[in-house]
Coordinates of C-alpha atoms in Angstrom, one line a residue:
Chain A
M1 CA 139.3 94.0 44.6
V2 CA 140.2 91.9 41.6
E3 CA 140.4 94.2 38.5
R4 CA 138.9 93.4 35.2
Q5 CA 141.5 92.7 32.6
E6 CA 140.8 95.3 29.8
T7 CA 144.0 94.9 27.8
P8 CA 143.1 94.9 24.1
P9 CA 144.6 92.2 21.9
P10 CA 147.7 93.4 20.1
V11 CA 146.2 92.6 16.7
Q12 CA 142.7 93.8 15.9
L13 CA 140.8 91.4 13.7
G14 CA 137.9 93.6 12.6
I15 CA 134.8 91.6 11.6
L16 CA 136.5 88.4 12.7
S17 CA 136.5 89.5 16.3
Q18 CA 132.8 90.1 16.1
I19 CA 132.3 86.6 14.8
L20 CA 134.4 85.3 17.6
D21 CA 132.3 87.3 20.1
L22 CA 129.2 85.7 18.6
C23 CA 130.7 82.3 19.1
R24 CA 131.8 83.0 22.6
A25 CA 128.3 84.4 23.5
N26 CA 126.6 81.2 22.3
S27 CA 129.0 78.8 23.9
L28 CA 129.4 80.1 27.5
W29 CA 131.0 77.4 29.7
P30 CA 130.1 78.0 33.3
M31 CA 132.1 76.6 36.2
T32 CA 130.6 73.9 38.3
F33 CA 130.4 75.3 41.8
G34 CA 127.7 76.5 44.1
L35 CA 127.9 78.2 47.5
A36 CA 124.3 77.8 48.9
C37 CA 120.7 77.2 48.0
C38 CA 121.0 79.2 44.7
A39 CA 123.1 76.4 43.4
I40 CA 120.1 74.1 43.5
E41 CA 118.3 76.5 41.2
M42 CA 121.4 76.6 39.0
M43 CA 121.3 72.8 38.8
A44 CA 117.6 72.9 37.9
A45 CA 118.4 75.4 35.2
G46 CA 121.0 73.0 33.8
A47 CA 118.8 69.9 34.0
S48 CA 116.3 68.7 31.4
R49 CA 113.3 70.8 32.3
F50 CA 114.9 74.1 31.8
D51 CA 118.0 72.9 29.8
L52 CA 120.6 75.6 29.6
D53 CA 122.1 73.7 26.7
R54 CA 119.5 75.4 24.5
F55 CA 121.5 78.6 25.0
G56 CA 124.9 77.0 24.7
A57 CA 125.6 77.5 28.4
G58 CA 124.9 74.0 29.7
V59 CA 128.4 72.7 29.6
F60 CA 129.3 73.0 33.2
R61 CA 133.0 72.4 33.5
P62 CA 134.5 70.8 36.6
S63 CA 137.7 72.8 36.2
P64 CA 138.2 76.6 36.2
R65 CA 140.8 76.2 33.5
Q66 CA 138.1 75.1 31.1
S67 CA 135.4 77.6 31.9
D68 CA 134.7 81.2 31.1
V69 CA 131.7 82.1 33.2
M70 CA 131.7 82.1 36.9
I71 CA 128.1 81.9 38.3
V72 CA 128.5 83.0 42.0
A73 CA 125.4 81.1 43.2
G74 CA 125.0 81.7 46.9
T75 CA 126.2 83.2 50.1
I76 CA 129.9 84.1 50.2
S77 CA 131.4 83.6 53.6
K78 CA 134.6 85.4 54.6
K79 CA 136.2 81.9 54.8
M80 CA 135.2 81.1 51.2
A81 CA 136.0 84.4 49.5
P82 CA 139.8 83.9 49.1
T83 CA 139.1 80.6 47.4
I84 CA 136.7 82.2 45.0
I85 CA 139.3 84.8 44.1
T86 CA 141.8 81.9 43.4
L87 CA 139.2 80.2 41.2
Y88 CA 138.6 83.4 39.3
H89 CA 142.4 83.9 38.7
Q90 CA 142.6 80.3 37.5
M91 CA 140.0 80.9 34.7
P92 CA 141.5 81.9 31.3
A93 CA 140.5 85.2 29.9
P94 CA 138.1 86.3 28.5
K95 CA 135.9 85.5 31.5
W96 CA 132.7 86.8 33.0
V97 CA 131.0 86.8 36.4
V98 CA 127.3 86.4 37.1
A99 CA 126.2 87.2 40.6
M100 CA 123.2 84.9 41.2
G101 CA 120.8 85.6 44.1
N102 CA 120.5 88.4 46.7
C103 CA 123.4 87.1 48.8
A104 CA 125.8 87.3 45.9
I105 CA 124.5 90.7 44.9
S106 CA 124.4 92.5 48.3
G107 CA 124.6 90.0 51.1
G108 CA 120.8 89.5 51.0
P109 CA 119.4 88.6 54.5
F110 CA 122.9 88.7 55.9
A111 CA 123.4 92.4 55.4
Y112 CA 122.9 93.8 58.9
E113 CA 125.0 95.6 61.4
G114 CA 127.3 93.5 63.4
Q115 CA 127.3 90.6 61.0
Y116 CA 130.7 89.0 61.2
A117 CA 130.9 86.0 58.8
I118 CA 129.5 87.0 55.4
V119 CA 130.9 89.1 52.5
N120 CA 128.1 91.4 51.4
G121 CA 128.2 90.9 47.7
A122 CA 130.4 89.4 45.1
D123 CA 131.1 92.9 43.6
R124 CA 133.1 93.7 46.7
F125 CA 136.0 91.7 45.2
L126 CA 135.1 90.5 41.7
P127 CA 134.1 92.4 38.5
V128 CA 130.5 91.3 38.2
D129 CA 128.9 91.6 34.7
V130 CA 125.3 90.5 35.3
Y131 CA 123.2 90.5 38.5
V132 CA 120.3 88.0 38.8
P133 CA 118.1 89.0 41.7
G134 CA 115.9 86.6 43.6
C135 CA 116.0 84.5 46.8
P136 CA 116.7 82.2 45.1
P137 CA 116.1 83.2 41.5
R138 CA 113.9 80.9 39.4
P139 CA 115.8 79.0 36.7
E140 CA 114.1 81.3 34.1
A141 CA 115.8 84.3 35.8
L142 CA 119.2 82.7 35.5
I143 CA 118.5 81.9 31.8
Q144 CA 117.5 85.6 31.4
G145 CA 120.7 86.6 33.1
L146 CA 122.8 84.5 30.8
L147 CA 121.0 85.8 27.7
E148 CA 121.7 89.3 29.1
L149 CA 125.4 88.3 29.3
E150 CA 125.3 87.0 25.7
D151 CA 123.9 90.4 24.6
Q152 CA 126.7 92.2 26.4
L153 CA 129.2 90.0 24.5
T154 CA 127.8 90.7 21.1
K155 CA 127.3 94.4 22.0
G156 CA 123.5 94.3 21.6
A157 CA 120.7 91.8 21.2
K158 CA 120.3 92.7 17.6
R159 CA 123.8 91.6 16.7
N160 CA 123.3 88.3 18.6
Y161 CA 122.1 86.5 15.4
L162 CA 121.9 83.2 17.1
R163 CA 119.7 84.4 20.0
R164 CA 117.0 81.9 20.8
F165 CA 114.4 84.4 22.1
Q166 CA 113.8 87.9 20.8
R167 CA 113.7 90.8 23.3
H168 CA 110.3 92.4 23.7
A169 CA 110.7 95.4 26.0
N170 CA 113.9 96.6 24.4
P171 CA 114.3 95.1 20.9
D172 CA 117.3 97.2 20.0
G173 CA 119.2 95.8 22.9
K174 CA 120.4 99.3 23.9
A175 CA 120.7 99.9 27.6
Chain B
M1 CA 114.1 54.9 79.4
N2 CA 114.4 51.3 78.3
Q3 CA 115.5 49.3 81.4
A4 CA 117.0 46.6 79.2
E5 CA 119.6 49.1 77.8
P6 CA 123.0 47.5 78.6
L7 CA 124.7 50.9 79.1
Y8 CA 122.3 52.0 81.8
E9 CA 123.9 50.3 84.7
L10 CA 127.4 50.8 83.4
L11 CA 126.8 54.6 83.3
R12 CA 125.2 54.6 86.7
S13 CA 128.2 53.0 88.3
S14 CA 130.8 54.9 86.4
P15 CA 132.9 57.2 88.6
A16 CA 132.8 59.9 85.9
V17 CA 129.1 60.3 86.1
L18 CA 127.8 62.6 88.8
E19 CA 124.1 62.2 88.1
A20 CA 122.1 60.1 85.7
Q21 CA 118.5 61.0 85.0
G22 CA 116.1 58.9 82.9
S23 CA 114.0 60.9 80.4
Q24 CA 111.2 60.3 78.0
S25 CA 112.6 60.5 74.5
A26 CA 109.1 60.9 73.1
R27 CA 108.9 64.2 75.0
D28 CA 112.4 65.8 74.7
G29 CA 114.4 63.5 72.4
F30 CA 116.7 62.0 75.0
D31 CA 116.5 58.7 76.8
L32 CA 119.1 59.6 79.4
R33 CA 120.6 62.9 80.7
L34 CA 124.0 62.8 82.4
A35 CA 125.9 65.3 84.5
I36 CA 129.5 64.3 84.4
R37 CA 132.9 65.4 85.8
A38 CA 135.0 67.8 83.8
K39 CA 137.7 65.2 83.1
G40 CA 135.5 62.2 82.7
M41 CA 134.4 62.5 79.1
P42 CA 137.1 60.4 77.3
E43 CA 136.4 57.4 79.6
L44 CA 132.7 57.7 78.9
A45 CA 133.3 58.1 75.1
R46 CA 135.2 54.8 75.1
L47 CA 132.3 53.2 76.9
F48 CA 129.8 54.6 74.4
K49 CA 132.0 53.4 71.5
E50 CA 132.2 49.9 72.8
H51 CA 128.5 49.7 73.1
G52 CA 127.6 50.7 69.6
C53 CA 127.0 54.4 70.1
F54 CA 128.3 57.2 67.9
L55 CA 129.0 60.8 68.7
E56 CA 126.2 63.0 67.3
F57 CA 127.6 66.4 68.1
I58 CA 129.4 68.5 70.6
T59 CA 128.3 72.0 71.5
A60 CA 128.6 74.4 74.4
V61 CA 126.5 76.9 76.4
D62 CA 127.8 80.1 77.8
H63 CA 125.9 80.8 81.1
G64 CA 127.7 84.1 81.6
E65 CA 129.9 83.3 84.6
S66 CA 130.4 79.6 83.6
L67 CA 130.6 77.5 80.4
E68 CA 129.2 74.1 79.8
L69 CA 130.1 71.4 77.2
I70 CA 127.4 69.3 75.8
Y71 CA 127.9 65.9 74.2
V72 CA 125.1 63.9 72.5
F73 CA 125.5 60.3 71.7
S74 CA 123.1 58.1 69.7
A75 CA 122.9 54.5 68.6
W76 CA 121.8 53.3 65.1
L77 CA 120.5 49.8 66.1
R78 CA 118.4 50.6 69.2
P79 CA 116.4 53.6 70.4
F80 CA 119.0 55.2 72.7
R81 CA 120.1 58.9 72.8
V82 CA 122.1 60.4 75.6
M83 CA 122.9 64.0 76.5
A84 CA 126.0 64.5 78.7
R85 CA 126.9 67.8 80.1
C86 CA 130.1 68.8 81.9
P87 CA 131.5 72.1 83.2
A88 CA 134.2 73.7 81.1
S89 CA 136.6 76.6 81.6
L90 CA 138.4 79.1 79.4
M91 CA 141.4 78.8 81.7
E92 CA 141.7 75.1 81.7
P93 CA 141.5 73.0 78.5
S94 CA 139.0 70.1 78.5
P95 CA 140.3 66.6 77.4
S96 CA 139.9 66.0 73.7
L97 CA 138.0 63.0 72.4
V98 CA 139.9 62.7 69.1
E99 CA 142.0 59.8 70.4
V100 CA 138.8 57.8 71.0
L101 CA 136.4 59.1 68.4
A102 CA 137.8 60.6 65.2
A103 CA 134.3 62.3 64.7
A104 CA 135.1 64.7 67.5
D105 CA 137.9 66.4 65.5
W106 CA 135.8 68.9 63.6
Q107 CA 133.2 69.2 66.3
E108 CA 135.8 70.3 68.8
R109 CA 137.2 72.7 66.3
E110 CA 133.8 74.3 65.9
V111 CA 133.4 74.6 69.7
F112 CA 136.8 76.3 69.8
D113 CA 135.8 78.6 66.9
M114 CA 132.5 79.7 68.4
F115 CA 133.3 79.7 72.2
G116 CA 137.1 79.7 72.5
L117 CA 137.1 76.6 74.6
E118 CA 140.3 74.6 74.1
F119 CA 140.8 70.9 74.1
A120 CA 143.9 69.3 75.4
G121 CA 145.3 66.6 73.0
H122 CA 143.5 67.8 69.9
P123 CA 145.9 67.3 66.9
D124 CA 145.0 70.5 65.0
L125 CA 142.9 72.9 67.0
K126 CA 142.3 75.9 64.6
R127 CA 139.3 77.8 63.3
I128 CA 137.0 75.8 61.1
L129 CA 134.1 78.2 60.1
L130 CA 135.4 81.7 60.6
P131 CA 138.5 83.1 58.9
E132 CA 141.8 82.1 60.5
D133 CA 142.7 85.7 61.3
A134 CA 139.4 86.3 63.2
D135 CA 140.0 87.5 66.8
F136 CA 136.6 86.8 68.4
H137 CA 134.4 84.0 69.4
P138 CA 130.8 84.9 68.3
L139 CA 128.7 82.7 70.6
R140 CA 130.2 84.0 73.8
K141 CA 128.1 86.3 75.9
D142 CA 130.8 88.9 76.0
F143 CA 131.0 89.1 72.2
K144 CA 130.1 92.6 71.1
P145 CA 128.8 92.6 67.5
G146 CA 129.4 95.7 65.3
A147 CA 133.1 96.2 66.1
R148 CA 135.5 95.5 63.3
H149 CA 137.0 92.1 63.5
G150 CA 139.5 90.0 61.6
G151 CA 138.6 88.8 58.2
D152 CA 137.7 92.3 56.8
W153 CA 140.4 92.2 54.2
F154 CA 138.0 93.3 51.4
E155 CA 136.6 96.3 53.3
G156 CA 138.2 99.6 52.7
E157 CA 139.4 98.7 49.2
T158 CA 135.9 99.2 47.9
A159 CA 134.7 101.9 50.4

C-alpha cells in the first residue's frame, strides 16, 4: 500500500495557499495512460465533443513528471500493478488518483473466487481520491468525477469560484 | 482446398507430416489440417516461410493425460490457412521456432505461461502475461483455482 503524503508545508501561506489550491483545481494535468476499455471513454472525454479543456483538465501529459492526476482507467493486472506504483512515485506532489470504472474500483467483473491475474481495485495499493463508477463510465461521468476532485481541492464547491457548473443537489459542497 | 496451392504436394510428401487432410475453409476456417511429428515443426515452419506464409498463432490443448501444440499459418496473398497439431510433453521440451520465425517468440512464451510447456532453443523463455513469481499454469487441467498463488504481494497489507 502506497501511503498518501500528508506532510504539511513548513511555511503556511494563509489566503495564498487557498489561491494556489484554486489554481491547482482548475488546471489538473492528467497523465496519458490507459489500461483497458475505460481509456477509450477517457480519450472521448478529452476529445472535442466532451472537451475536458473546458475544466482545465484536458492537458494530458505524456510524462508522470509533468502530471498531477493519475486516472486509473481500466483493469489492473497483477503484472501491471508494480508499474503503476512506479508511475505514481514518479509524479511530483501534490498528486491525486481517480479510479475510473468498476475494474479500477473493485475488480468489476473480475472479482470472483479463484481469480488469479487481476488486482481487485486501485485502492488496494494507491490512495484513491475519487471513484467514477460505470462499465465503462460515460465521458460525462469522468467529467463529474474531475469536478468532484476540483471541489475536494478547494475544500467545497462554493469556494471553487471558477467552477463551470453549479451543483444542484448539494449546493454547499458539503459531504 | 485449392488444388493449385503449391504447398499442398510439398506438405504431403514431407516426412514431418503424418497426416494431411483437406478441409473447407468456408465451413471451419482452414484449408488444410495437418497432424505432424513432435520434432517436425521447425522444418515445416521453414517451408511455410519460404512459400509466403506467416505464423498466425501458437496455442496448446490439455487433454488431461496428454498435451497438444497447435500452430496456425496463413498467407496474405492467397486464400490459404493451415492448422498443424503435434503432440507435446511436459517432460520433453518441444523445438522452438524462434530461429526460423521471430514471431514465435512471444507466442511460445504465452504457451509456456499458460500451459508450462517448454521450448528448446528459445532465447528468453519466461512468463509474459502473469507475474514472474507466479507458480502455476492456469490453463492446465490440474490447475486448482482458489488457492493462493504467486503475485499476491498486495494482499494482506490491506486486509
